[in-house]
Tab-separated table of C-alpha atoms and ligand atoms in Angstrom:
chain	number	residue	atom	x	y	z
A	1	UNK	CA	39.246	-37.753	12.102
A	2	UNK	CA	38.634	-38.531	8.033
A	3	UNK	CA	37.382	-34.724	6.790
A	4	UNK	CA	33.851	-35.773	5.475
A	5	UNK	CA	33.360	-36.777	9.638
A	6	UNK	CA	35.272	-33.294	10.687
A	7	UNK	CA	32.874	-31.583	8.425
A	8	UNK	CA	29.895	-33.084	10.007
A	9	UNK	CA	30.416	-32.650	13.415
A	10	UNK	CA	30.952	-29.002	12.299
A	11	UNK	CA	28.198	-28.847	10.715
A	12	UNK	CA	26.213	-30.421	13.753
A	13	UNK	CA	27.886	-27.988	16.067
A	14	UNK	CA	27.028	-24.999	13.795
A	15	UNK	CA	23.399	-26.257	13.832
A	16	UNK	CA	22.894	-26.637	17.002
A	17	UNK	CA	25.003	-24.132	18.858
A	18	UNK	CA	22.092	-22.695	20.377
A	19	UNK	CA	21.193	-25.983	21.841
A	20	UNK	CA	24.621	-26.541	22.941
A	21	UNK	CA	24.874	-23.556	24.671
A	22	UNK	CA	21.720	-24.180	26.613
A	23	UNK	CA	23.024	-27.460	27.685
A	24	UNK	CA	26.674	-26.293	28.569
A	25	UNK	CA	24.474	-23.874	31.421
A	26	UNK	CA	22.817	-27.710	32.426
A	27	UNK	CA	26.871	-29.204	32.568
A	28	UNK	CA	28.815	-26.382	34.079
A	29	UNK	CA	26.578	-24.706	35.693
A	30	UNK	CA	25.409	-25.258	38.814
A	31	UNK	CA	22.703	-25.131	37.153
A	32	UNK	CA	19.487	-23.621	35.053
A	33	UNK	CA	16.213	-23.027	36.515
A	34	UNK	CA	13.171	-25.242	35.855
A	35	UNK	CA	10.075	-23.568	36.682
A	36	UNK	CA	10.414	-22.706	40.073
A	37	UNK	CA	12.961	-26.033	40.506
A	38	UNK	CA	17.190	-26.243	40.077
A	39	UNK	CA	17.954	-28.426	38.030
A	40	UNK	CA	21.402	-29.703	38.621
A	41	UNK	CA	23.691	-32.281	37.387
A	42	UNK	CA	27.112	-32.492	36.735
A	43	UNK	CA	28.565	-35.934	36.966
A	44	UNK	CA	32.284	-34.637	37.259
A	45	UNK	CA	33.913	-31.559	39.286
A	46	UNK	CA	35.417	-29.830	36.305
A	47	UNK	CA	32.726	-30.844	33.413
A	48	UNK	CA	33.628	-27.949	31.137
A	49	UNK	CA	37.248	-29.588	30.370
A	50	UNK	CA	35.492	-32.521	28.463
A	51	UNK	CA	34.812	-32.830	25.139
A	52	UNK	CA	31.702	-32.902	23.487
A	53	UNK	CA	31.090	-36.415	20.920
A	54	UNK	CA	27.220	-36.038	18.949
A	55	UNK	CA	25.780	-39.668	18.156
A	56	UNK	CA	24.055	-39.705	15.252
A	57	UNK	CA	20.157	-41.482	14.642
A	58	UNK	CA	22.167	-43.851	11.874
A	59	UNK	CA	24.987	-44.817	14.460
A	60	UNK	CA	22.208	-45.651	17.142
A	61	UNK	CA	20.164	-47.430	14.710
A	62	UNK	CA	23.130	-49.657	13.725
A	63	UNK	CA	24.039	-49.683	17.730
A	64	UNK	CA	27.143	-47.687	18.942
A	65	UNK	CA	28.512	-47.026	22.505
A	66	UNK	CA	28.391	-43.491	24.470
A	67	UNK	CA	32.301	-42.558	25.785
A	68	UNK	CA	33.059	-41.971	29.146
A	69	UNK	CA	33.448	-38.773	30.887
A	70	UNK	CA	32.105	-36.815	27.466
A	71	UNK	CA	29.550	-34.751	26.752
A	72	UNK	CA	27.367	-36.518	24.448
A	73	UNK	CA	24.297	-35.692	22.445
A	74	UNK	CA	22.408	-38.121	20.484
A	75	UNK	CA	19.536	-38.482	18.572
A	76	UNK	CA	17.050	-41.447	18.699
A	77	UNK	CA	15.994	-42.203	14.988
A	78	UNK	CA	12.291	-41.890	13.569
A	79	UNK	CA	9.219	-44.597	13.580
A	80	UNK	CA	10.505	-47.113	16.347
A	81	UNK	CA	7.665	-47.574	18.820
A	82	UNK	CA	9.728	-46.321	22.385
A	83	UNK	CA	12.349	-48.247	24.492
A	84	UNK	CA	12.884	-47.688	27.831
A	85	UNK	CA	15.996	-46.322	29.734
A	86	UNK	CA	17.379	-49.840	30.888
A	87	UNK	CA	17.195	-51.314	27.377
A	88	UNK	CA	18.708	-48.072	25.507
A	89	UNK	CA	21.155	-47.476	27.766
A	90	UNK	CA	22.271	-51.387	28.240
A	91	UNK	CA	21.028	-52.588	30.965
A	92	UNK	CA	24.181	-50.772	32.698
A	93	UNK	CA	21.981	-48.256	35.557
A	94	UNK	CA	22.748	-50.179	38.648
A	95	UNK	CA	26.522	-50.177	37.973
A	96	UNK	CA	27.254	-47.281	36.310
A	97	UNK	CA	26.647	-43.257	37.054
A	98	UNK	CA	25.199	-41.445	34.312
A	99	UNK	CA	22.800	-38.836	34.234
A	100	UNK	CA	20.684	-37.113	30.985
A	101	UNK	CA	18.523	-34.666	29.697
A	102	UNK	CA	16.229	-34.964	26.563
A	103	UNK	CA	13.977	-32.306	24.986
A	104	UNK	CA	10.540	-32.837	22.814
A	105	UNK	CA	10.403	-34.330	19.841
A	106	UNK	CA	9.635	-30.859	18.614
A	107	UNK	CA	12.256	-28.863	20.064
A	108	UNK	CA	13.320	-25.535	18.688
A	109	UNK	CA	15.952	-23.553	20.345
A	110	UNK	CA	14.297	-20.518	18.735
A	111	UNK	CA	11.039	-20.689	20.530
A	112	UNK	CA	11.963	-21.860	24.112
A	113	UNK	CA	9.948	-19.344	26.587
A	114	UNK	CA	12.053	-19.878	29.246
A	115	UNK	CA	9.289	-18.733	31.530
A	116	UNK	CA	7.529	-21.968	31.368
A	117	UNK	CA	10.335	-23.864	32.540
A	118	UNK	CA	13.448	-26.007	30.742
A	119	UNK	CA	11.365	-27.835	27.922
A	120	UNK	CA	12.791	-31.587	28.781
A	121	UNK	CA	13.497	-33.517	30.929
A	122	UNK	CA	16.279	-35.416	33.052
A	123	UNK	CA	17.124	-39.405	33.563
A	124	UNK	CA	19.493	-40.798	36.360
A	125	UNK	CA	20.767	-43.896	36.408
A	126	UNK	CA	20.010	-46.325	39.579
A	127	UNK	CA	24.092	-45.575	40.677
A	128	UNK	CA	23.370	-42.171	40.306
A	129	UNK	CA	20.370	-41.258	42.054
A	130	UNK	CA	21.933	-43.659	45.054
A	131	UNK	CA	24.592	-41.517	44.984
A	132	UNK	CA	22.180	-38.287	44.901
A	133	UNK	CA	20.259	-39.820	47.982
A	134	UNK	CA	23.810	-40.746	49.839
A	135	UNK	CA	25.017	-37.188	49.295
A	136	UNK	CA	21.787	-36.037	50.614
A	137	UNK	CA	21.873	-38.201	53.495
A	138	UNK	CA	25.859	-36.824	54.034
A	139	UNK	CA	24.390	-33.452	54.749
A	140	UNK	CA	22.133	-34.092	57.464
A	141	UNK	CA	23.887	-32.904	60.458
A	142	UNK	CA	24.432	-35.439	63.671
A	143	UNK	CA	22.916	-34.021	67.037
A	144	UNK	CA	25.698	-32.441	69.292
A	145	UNK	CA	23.903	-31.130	72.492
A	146	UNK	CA	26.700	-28.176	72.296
A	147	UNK	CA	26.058	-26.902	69.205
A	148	UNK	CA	22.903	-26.862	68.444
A	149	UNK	CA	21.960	-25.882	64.638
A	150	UNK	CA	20.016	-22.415	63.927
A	151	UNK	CA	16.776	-22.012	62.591
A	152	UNK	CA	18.814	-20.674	59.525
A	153	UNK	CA	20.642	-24.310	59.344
A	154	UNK	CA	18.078	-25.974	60.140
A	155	UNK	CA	16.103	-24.278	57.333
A	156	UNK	CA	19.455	-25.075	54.438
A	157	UNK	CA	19.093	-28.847	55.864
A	158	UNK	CA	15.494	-29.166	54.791
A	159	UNK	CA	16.092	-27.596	51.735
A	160	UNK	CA	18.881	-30.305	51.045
A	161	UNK	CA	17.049	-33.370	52.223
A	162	UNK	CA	14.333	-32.596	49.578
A	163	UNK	CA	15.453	-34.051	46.785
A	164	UNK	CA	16.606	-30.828	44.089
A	165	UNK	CA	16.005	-32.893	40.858
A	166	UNK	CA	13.588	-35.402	40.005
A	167	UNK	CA	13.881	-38.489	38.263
A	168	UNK	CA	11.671	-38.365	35.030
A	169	UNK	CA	12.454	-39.983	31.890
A	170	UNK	CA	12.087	-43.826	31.646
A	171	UNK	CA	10.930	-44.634	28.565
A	172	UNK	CA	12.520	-42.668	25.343
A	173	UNK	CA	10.671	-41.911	22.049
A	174	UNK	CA	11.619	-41.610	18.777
A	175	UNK	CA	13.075	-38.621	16.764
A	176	UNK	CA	14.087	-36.958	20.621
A	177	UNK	CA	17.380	-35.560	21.137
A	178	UNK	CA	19.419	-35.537	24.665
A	179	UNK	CA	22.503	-35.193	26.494
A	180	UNK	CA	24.024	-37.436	28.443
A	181	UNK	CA	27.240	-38.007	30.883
A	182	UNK	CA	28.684	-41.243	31.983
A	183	UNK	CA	31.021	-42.367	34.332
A	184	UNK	CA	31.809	-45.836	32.116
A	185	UNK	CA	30.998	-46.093	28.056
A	186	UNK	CA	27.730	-47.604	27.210
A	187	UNK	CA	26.414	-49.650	24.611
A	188	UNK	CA	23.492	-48.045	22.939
A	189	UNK	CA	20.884	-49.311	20.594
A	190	UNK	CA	17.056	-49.652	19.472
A	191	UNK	CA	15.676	-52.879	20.720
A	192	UNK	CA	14.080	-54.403	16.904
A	193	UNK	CA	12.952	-57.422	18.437
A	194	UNK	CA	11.387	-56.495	21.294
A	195	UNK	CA	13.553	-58.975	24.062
A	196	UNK	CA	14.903	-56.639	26.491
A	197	UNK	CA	18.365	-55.915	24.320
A	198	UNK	CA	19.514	-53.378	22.448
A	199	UNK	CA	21.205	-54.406	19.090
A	200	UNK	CA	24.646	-53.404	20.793
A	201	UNK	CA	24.859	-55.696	23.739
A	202	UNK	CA	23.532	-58.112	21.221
A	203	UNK	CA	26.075	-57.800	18.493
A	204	UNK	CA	28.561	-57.921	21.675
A	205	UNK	CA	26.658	-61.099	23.385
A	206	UNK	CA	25.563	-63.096	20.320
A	207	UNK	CA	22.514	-63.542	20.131
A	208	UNK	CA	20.306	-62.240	17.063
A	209	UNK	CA	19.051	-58.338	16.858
A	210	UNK	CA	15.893	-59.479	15.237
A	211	UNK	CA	14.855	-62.835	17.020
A	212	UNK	CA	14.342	-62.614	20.437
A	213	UNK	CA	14.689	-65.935	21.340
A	214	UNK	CA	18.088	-66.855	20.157
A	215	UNK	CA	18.340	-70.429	21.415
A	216	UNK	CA	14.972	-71.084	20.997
A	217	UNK	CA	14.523	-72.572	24.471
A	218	UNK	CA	11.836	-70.419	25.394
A	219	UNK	CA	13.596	-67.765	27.205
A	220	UNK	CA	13.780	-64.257	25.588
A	221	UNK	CA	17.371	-62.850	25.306
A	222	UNK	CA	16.877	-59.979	27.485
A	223	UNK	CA	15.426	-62.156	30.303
A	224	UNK	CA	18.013	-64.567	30.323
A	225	UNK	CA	20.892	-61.845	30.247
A	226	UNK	CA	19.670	-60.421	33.260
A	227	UNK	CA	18.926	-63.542	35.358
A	228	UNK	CA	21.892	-64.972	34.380
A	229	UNK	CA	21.055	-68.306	31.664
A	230	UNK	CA	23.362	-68.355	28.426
A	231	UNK	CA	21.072	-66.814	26.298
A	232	UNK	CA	22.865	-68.911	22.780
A	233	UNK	CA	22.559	-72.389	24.766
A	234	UNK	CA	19.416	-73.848	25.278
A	235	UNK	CA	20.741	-75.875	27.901
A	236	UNK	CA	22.750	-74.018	30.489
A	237	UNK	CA	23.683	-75.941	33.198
A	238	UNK	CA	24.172	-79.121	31.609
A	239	UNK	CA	21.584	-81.369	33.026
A	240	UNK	CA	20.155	-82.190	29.279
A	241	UNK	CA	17.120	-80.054	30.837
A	242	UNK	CA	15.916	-77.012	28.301
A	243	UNK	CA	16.319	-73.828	30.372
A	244	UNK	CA	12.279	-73.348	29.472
A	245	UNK	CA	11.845	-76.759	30.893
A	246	UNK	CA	13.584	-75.916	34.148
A	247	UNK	CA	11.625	-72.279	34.304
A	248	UNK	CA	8.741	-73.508	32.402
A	249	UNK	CA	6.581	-70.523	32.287
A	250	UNK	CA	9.879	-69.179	30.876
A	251	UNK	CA	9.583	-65.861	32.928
A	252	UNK	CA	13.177	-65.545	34.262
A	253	UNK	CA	12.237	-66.664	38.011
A	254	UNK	CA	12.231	-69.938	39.591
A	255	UNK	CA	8.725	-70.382	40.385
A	256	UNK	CA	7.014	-73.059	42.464
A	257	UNK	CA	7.540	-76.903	41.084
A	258	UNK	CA	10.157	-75.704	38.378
A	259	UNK	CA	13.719	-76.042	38.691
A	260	UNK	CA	16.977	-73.458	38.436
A	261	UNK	CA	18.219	-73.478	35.227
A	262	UNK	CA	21.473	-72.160	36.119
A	263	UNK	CA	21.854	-74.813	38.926
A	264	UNK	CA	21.788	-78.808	37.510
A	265	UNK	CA	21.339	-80.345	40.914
A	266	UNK	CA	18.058	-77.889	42.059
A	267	UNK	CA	17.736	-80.205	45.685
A	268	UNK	CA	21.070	-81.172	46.448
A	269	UNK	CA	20.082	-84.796	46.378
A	270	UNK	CA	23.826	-85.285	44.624
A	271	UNK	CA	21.289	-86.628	41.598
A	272	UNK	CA	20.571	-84.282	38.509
A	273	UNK	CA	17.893	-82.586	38.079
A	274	UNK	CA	17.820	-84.330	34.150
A	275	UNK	CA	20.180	-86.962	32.771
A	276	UNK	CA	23.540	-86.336	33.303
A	277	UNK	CA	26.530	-88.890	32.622
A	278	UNK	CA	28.306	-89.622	36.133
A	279	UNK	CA	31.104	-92.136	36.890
A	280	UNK	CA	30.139	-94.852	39.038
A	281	UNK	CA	33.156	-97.609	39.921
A	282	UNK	CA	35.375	-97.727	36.580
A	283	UNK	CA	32.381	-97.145	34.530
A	284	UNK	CA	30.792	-94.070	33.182
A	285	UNK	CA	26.311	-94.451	33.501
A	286	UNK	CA	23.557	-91.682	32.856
A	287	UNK	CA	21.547	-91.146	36.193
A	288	UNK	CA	19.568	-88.548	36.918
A	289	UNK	CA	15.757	-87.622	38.094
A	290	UNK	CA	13.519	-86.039	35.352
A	291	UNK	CA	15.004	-89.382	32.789
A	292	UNK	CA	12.597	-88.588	30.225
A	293	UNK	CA	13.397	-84.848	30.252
A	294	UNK	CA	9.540	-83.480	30.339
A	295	UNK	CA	9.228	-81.249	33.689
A	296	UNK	CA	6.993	-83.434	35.199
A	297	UNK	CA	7.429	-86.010	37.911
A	298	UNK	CA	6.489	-89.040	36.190
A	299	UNK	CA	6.323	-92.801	37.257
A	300	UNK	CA	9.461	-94.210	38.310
A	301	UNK	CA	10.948	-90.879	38.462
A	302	UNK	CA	12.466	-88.877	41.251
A	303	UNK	CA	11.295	-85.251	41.979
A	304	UNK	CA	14.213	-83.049	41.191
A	305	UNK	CA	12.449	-80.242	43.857
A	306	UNK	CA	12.843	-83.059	46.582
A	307	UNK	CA	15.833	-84.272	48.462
A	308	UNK	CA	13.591	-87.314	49.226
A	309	UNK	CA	11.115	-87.645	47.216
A	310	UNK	CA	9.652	-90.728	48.626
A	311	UNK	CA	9.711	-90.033	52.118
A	312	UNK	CA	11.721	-92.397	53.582
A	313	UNK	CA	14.648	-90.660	54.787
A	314	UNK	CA	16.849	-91.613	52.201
A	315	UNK	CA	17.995	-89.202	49.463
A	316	UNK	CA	17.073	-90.002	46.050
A	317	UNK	CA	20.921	-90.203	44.809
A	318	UNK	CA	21.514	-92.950	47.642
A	319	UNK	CA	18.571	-94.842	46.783
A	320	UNK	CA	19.067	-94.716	43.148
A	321	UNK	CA	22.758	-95.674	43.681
A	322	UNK	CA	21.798	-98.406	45.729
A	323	UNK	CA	19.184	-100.162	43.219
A	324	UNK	CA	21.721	-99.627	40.545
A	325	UNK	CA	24.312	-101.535	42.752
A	326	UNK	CA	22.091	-104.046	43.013
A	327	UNK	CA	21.844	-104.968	39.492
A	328	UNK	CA	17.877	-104.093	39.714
A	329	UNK	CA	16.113	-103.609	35.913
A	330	UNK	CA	14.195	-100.472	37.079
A	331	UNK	CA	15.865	-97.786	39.322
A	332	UNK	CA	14.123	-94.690	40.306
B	401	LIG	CA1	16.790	-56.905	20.925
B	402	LIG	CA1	16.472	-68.145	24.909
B	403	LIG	CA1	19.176	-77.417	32.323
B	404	LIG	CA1	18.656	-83.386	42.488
């Protein structure tokens, strides 16, 4: 590690020993009391054997990502409006376990009165809190008619089934400081344009930190990351149909009379839901139903939502084949 680096992380550790302290008690320990709650946490058997990283406001500014298996502290800069967990953290909460704690803006190690409780408070990702609930659920005893639990057990069991730590923190201000574990490294980052994605996974994805719609095809960035579009091709299943055609209100979902954006034959007529260039004999022609490439069913069009659009129990692909065979001028 280059000295002036050494020196700061010294310098960090020096600082905030105090704070460090408190939250080795929230890693090791089986625990710290929270008013009259446990608070518990520890991701790993043998936490105290990790290392501890600190992740500085400039690093997530710039976007950086959290190790594994670490004990990490870092600081959200100042004057960014908030973010929320899934977008700070990267979107990575249903696959990955990690767990947190963040205190006040205004913490001060100095004046914590631990009477009133541990002045924070804790985030779990989706993994983790199924994994909380599963452990739970492990617990709960099976009935055996020969061995029959006391009133003792039976007490410990409802103390277990209630869940011991609660799920807090989803959306993260500025200038607030926390620790967090993970099971897998995460990409961090403030969101500056607002689309769902912090400037880590976009630096990693491609698509611009301060536009949110990359492609410009009326899809934010963030949306079509997590419903699965190419978020730096406006087209992206090939059917010469924008993705904001196809999902027109441009929300992500396929919604009544739009099509699937990530699908270029929506009915399964065999015919595309645009234009697309198909090989027909031992020539190559552009069929398809929305020709004119508008999102509306227009005259002498088919209806890319319909199999059949007319009715007449053939399927559009068969009946535009047909005309086309036949040499007609206009084919639907
Ligand atoms: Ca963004
Ligand atoms: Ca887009
Ligand atoms: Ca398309
Ligand atoms: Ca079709």
């Amino acid at each position: 590690m280059p000295a002036q680096k050494l020196k700061t992380v010294r310098m960090f550790l020096g600082w905030s020993a105090a704070t460090l302290g408190i939250l080795s008690v929230v890693i090791v320990g089986k625990g710290i009391m929270s008013g009259t709650e446990l608070v518990q946490g520890a991701l790993v058997r043998q936490p105290v054997t990790y290392k501890w990283v600190s992740v500085s406001a400039e690093k997530i500014m710039s976007g950086a990502t959290l190790p594994a298996n670490a004990h990490v502290v870092f600081h959200l800069p100042e004057g960014f409006k908030s973010i929320t967990r899934e977008t700070l953290l990267g979107h990575e909460g249903d696959n990955v376990r990690y767990w947190g704690y963040c205190f006040a803006a205004n913490y001060d190690p100095r004046n914590v009165d631990r009477r009133r409780g541990f002045p924070g408070l804790i985030f779990l990702s989706e993994k983790e809190r199924a994994f909380r609930a599963a452990e739970a659920r492990a617990q709960v005893r099976a009935f055996d008619p020969e061995s029959l639990p006391t009133v003792e057990e039976i007490e410990a069991m409802n103390r277990i089934q209630k869940p011991v730590i609660r799920h807090q923190l989803e959306v993260f201000k500025p200038s607030t400081m926390c620790y967090i574990m993970t099971e897998d490294p995460l990409p961090i980052g403030l969101d500056m344009d607002g689309d769902r994605l912090n400037t880590k996974m976009e630096k990693e994805i491609g698509t611009h930190p301060t536009a949110p719609d990359s492609d410009g095809d009326c899809l934010i960035d963030g949306i079509e990351y997590q419903t699965h579009t190419n978020p730096i091709v406006r087209d992206t299943d090939g059917d010469a149909l924008v993705d904001g055609i196809e999902d027109s209100n441009c929300n992500g979902r396929i919604d009544p009379g739009e099509t699937d954006p990530r699908s270029k034959d929506f009915d399964r007529d065999e015919l595309c839901d645009g234009v697309c260039r198909v090989r027909l004999k031992n020539q190559f022609i552009f069929i398809g139903e929305d020709k004119n490439l508008n999102g509306e069913v227009d005259e002498g069009e088919t209806d890319p939502g319909k199999w059949d659009s007319n009715g007449n129990g053939v399927s559009d692909h068969l009946e535009t084949i047909r005309c086309i065979a036949e040499g007609k001028e206009v084919c639907p």
